[in-house]
Short mmCIF file of C-alpha atoms in Angstrom, two decimals:
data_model
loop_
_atom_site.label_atom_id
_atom_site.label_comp_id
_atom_site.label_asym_id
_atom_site.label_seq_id
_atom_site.Cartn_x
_atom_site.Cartn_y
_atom_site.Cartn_z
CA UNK A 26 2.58 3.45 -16.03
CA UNK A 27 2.56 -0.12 -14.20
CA UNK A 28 6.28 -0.13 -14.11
CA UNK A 29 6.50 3.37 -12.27
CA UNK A 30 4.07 2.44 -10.35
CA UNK A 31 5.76 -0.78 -9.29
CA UNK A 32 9.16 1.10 -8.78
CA UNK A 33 7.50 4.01 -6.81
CA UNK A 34 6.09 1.16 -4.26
CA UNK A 35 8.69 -1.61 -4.10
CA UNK A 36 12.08 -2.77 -4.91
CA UNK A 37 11.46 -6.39 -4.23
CA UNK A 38 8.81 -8.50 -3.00
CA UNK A 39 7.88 -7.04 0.22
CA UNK A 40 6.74 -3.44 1.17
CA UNK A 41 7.11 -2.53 5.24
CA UNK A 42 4.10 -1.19 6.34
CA UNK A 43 4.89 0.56 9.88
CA UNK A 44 2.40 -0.03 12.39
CA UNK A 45 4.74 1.99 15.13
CA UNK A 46 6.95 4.39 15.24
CA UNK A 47 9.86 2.01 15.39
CA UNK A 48 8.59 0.24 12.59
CA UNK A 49 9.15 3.28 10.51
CA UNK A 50 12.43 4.60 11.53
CA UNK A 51 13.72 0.99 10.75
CA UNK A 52 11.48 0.95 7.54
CA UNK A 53 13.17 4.39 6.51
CA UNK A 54 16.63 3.48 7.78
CA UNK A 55 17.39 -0.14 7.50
CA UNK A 56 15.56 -1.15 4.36
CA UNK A 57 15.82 -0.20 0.47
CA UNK A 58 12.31 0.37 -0.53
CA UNK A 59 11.50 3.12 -1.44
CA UNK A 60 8.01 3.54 0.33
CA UNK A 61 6.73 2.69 3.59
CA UNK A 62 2.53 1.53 4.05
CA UNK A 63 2.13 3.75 7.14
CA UNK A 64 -0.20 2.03 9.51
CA UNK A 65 -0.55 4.52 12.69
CA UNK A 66 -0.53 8.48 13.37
CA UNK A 67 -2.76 11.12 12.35
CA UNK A 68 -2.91 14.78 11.64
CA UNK A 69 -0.41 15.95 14.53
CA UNK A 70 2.01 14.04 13.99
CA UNK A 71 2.21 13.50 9.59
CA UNK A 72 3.98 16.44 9.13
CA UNK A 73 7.42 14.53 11.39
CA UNK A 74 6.74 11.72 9.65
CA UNK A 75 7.22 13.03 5.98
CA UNK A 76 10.19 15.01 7.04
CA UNK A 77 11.80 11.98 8.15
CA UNK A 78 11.00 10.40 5.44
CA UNK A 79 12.06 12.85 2.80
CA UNK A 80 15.15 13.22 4.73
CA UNK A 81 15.98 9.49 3.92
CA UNK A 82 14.59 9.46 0.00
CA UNK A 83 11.21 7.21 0.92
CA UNK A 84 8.01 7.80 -0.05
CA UNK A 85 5.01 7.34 2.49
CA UNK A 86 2.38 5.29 1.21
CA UNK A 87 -0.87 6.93 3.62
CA UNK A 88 -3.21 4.42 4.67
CA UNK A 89 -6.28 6.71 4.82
CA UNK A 90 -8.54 4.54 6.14
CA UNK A 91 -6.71 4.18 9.54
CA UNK A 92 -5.51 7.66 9.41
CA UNK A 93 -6.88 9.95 12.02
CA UNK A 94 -7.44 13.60 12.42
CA UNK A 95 -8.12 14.21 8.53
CA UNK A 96 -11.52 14.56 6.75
CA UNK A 97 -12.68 11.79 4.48
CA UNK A 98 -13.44 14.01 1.67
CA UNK A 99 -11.74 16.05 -1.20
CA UNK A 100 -10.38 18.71 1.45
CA UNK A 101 -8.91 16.15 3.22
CA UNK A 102 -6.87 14.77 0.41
CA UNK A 103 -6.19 18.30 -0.91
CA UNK A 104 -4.16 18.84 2.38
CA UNK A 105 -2.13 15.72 1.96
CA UNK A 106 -1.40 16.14 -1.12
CA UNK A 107 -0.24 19.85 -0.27
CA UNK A 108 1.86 18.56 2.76
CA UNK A 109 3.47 15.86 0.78
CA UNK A 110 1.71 13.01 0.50
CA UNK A 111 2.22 11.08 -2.66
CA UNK A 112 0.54 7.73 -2.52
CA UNK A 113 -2.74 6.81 -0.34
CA UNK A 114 -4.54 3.32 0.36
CA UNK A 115 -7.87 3.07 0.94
CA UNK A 116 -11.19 1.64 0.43
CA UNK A 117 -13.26 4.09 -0.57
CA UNK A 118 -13.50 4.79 -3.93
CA UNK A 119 -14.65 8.35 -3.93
CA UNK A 120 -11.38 9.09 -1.58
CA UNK A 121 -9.82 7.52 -5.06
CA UNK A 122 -11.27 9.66 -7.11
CA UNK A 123 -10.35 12.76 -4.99
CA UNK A 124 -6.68 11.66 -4.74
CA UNK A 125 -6.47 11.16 -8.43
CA UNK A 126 -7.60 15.02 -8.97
CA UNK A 127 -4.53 15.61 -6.98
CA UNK A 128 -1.92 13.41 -8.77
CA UNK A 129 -1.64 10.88 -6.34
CA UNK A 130 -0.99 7.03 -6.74
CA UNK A 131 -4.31 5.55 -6.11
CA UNK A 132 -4.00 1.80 -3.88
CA UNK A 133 -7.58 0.75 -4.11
CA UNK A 134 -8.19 -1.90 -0.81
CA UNK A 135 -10.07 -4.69 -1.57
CA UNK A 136 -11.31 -7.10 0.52
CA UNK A 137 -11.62 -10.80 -0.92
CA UNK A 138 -14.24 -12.84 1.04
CA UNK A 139 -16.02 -15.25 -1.85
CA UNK A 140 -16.96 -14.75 -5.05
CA UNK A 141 -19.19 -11.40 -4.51
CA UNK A 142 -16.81 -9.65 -2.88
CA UNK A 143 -14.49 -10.36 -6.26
CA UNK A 144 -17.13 -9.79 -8.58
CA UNK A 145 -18.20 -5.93 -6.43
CA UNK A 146 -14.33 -5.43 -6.33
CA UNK A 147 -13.85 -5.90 -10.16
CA UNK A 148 -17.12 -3.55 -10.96
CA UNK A 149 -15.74 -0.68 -8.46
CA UNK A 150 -12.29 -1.26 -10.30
CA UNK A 151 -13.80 -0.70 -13.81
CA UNK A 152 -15.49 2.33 -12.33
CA UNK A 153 -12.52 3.96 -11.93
CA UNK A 154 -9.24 2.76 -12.64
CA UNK A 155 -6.84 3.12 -9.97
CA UNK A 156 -2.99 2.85 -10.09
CA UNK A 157 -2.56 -0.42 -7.91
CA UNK A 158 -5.09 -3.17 -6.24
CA UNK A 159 -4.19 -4.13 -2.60
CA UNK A 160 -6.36 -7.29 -1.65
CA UNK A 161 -6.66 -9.26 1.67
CA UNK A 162 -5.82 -11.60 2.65
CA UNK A 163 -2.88 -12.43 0.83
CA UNK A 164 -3.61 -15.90 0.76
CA UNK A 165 -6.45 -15.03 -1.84
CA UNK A 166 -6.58 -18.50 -4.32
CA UNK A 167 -4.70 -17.85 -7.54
CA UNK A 168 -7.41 -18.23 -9.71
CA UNK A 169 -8.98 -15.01 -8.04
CA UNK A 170 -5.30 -13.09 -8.37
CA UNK A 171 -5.13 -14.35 -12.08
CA UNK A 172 -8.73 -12.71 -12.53
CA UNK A 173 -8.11 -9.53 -11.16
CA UNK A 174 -4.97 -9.34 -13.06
CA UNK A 175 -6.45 -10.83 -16.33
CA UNK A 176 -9.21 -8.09 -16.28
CA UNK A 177 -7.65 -4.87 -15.03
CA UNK A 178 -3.92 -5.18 -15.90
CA UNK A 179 -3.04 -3.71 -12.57
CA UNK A 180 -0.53 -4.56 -10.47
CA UNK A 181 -2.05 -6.22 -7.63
CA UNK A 182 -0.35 -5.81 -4.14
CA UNK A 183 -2.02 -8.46 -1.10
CA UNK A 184 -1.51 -8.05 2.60
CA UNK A 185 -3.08 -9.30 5.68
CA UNK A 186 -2.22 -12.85 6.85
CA UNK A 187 1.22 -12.78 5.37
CA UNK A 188 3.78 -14.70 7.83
CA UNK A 189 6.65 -16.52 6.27
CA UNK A 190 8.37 -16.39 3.52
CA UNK A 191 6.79 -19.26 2.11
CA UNK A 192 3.45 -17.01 2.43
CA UNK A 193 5.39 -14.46 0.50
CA UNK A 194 6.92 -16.68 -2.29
CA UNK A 195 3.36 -18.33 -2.85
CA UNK A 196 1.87 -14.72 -2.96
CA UNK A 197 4.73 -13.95 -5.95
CA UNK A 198 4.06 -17.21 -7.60
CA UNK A 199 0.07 -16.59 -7.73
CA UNK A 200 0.70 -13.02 -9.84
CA UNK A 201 0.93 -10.70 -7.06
CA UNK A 202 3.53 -8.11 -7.51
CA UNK A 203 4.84 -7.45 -4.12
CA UNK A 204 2.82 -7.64 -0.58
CA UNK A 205 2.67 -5.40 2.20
CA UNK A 206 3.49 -6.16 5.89
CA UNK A 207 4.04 -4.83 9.27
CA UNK A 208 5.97 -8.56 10.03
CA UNK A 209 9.72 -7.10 10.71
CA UNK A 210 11.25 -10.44 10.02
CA UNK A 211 9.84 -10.67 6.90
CA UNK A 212 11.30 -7.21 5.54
CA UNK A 213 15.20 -9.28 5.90
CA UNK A 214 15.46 -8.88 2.01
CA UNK A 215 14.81 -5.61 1.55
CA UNK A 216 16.88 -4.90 4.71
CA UNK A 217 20.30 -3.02 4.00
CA UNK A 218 23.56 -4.93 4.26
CA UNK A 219 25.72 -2.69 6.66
CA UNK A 220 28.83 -5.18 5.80
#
């Protein structure tokens, strides 16, 4: 299941998360993952969004929790799931749950602060199992990466605070499986060569 996982979200070492609309047509046209993160829009305008998307074989990966115009509950997530949504971020672990029930991919957000915030993540992890782990910031100390990894056998995806390359490469080293980011010039290897 990892594998699929990790080949339904990324072909290489970077995911583009689209914060604007030209973020995602050059995420859906110019790159060869096959997902975008999509970081903006809401109800109205979701159902464009997955057309276009379809239209160029990606998969949008929803990120609920900055998603407007849909319920944060198990109607909610039916809808997506019945307009086409395939993979959500979030959170909230009872939005997991919810988007499990409706054969989702589950990215369960965690936020990284000290050694609480690893040790709550790791307990609401256990609770329920998702597909992925997404942590911020991506600069999170290997030792913590090695943890989570060591004691869920998830892949773990990291975002926020992700600038250069070098941020990237030292996010790989550490045990992270890919990151996420809205930083264009950091998408240039998963961009496609038009030569």
């Amino acid at each position: 299941m990892t594998m699929d996982v990790l080949k339904f979200l990324a072909s290489g070492p970077v995911i583009p998360s689209a914060r604007s609309m030209e973020d995602f047509k050059i995420a859906l046209t110019h790159t060869v993952s096959p997902s975008v993160v999509l970081l903006f829009g809401d109800i109205n305008t979701l159902p464009t969004l997955i057309s276009q998307a379809n239209e160029y074989k990606k998969r949008i990966v929803l990120h609920l929790d900055l998603f407007d115009g849909i319920g944060k509950d198990k109607a909610g997530i039916k809808f997506l799931a019945r307009l086409g949504i395939h993979a959500i971020i979030t959170t909230k672990s009872h939005l997991c749950r919810f988007a499990r029930d409706e054969g989702m991919i589950v990215v369960q957000r965690l936020f990284l602060m000290d050694s609480d915030s690893l040790r709550t993540g790791l307990n609401l992890v256990r609770n329920f199992k998702p597909d992925a782990i997404e942590i911020l910031p991506g600069s999170v100390p290997e030792s913590a990466v090695q943890e989570l990894v060591r004691e869920t056998g998830l892949p773990i995806l990291a975002g926020g605070l992700i600038r250069t390359k070098e941020d990237v490469n030292h996010a790989i080293e550490r045990g992270i499986s890919a990151v996420s980011t809205s930083r264009r010039d950091l998408w240039d290897d998963i961009m496609v060569n038009d030569k």
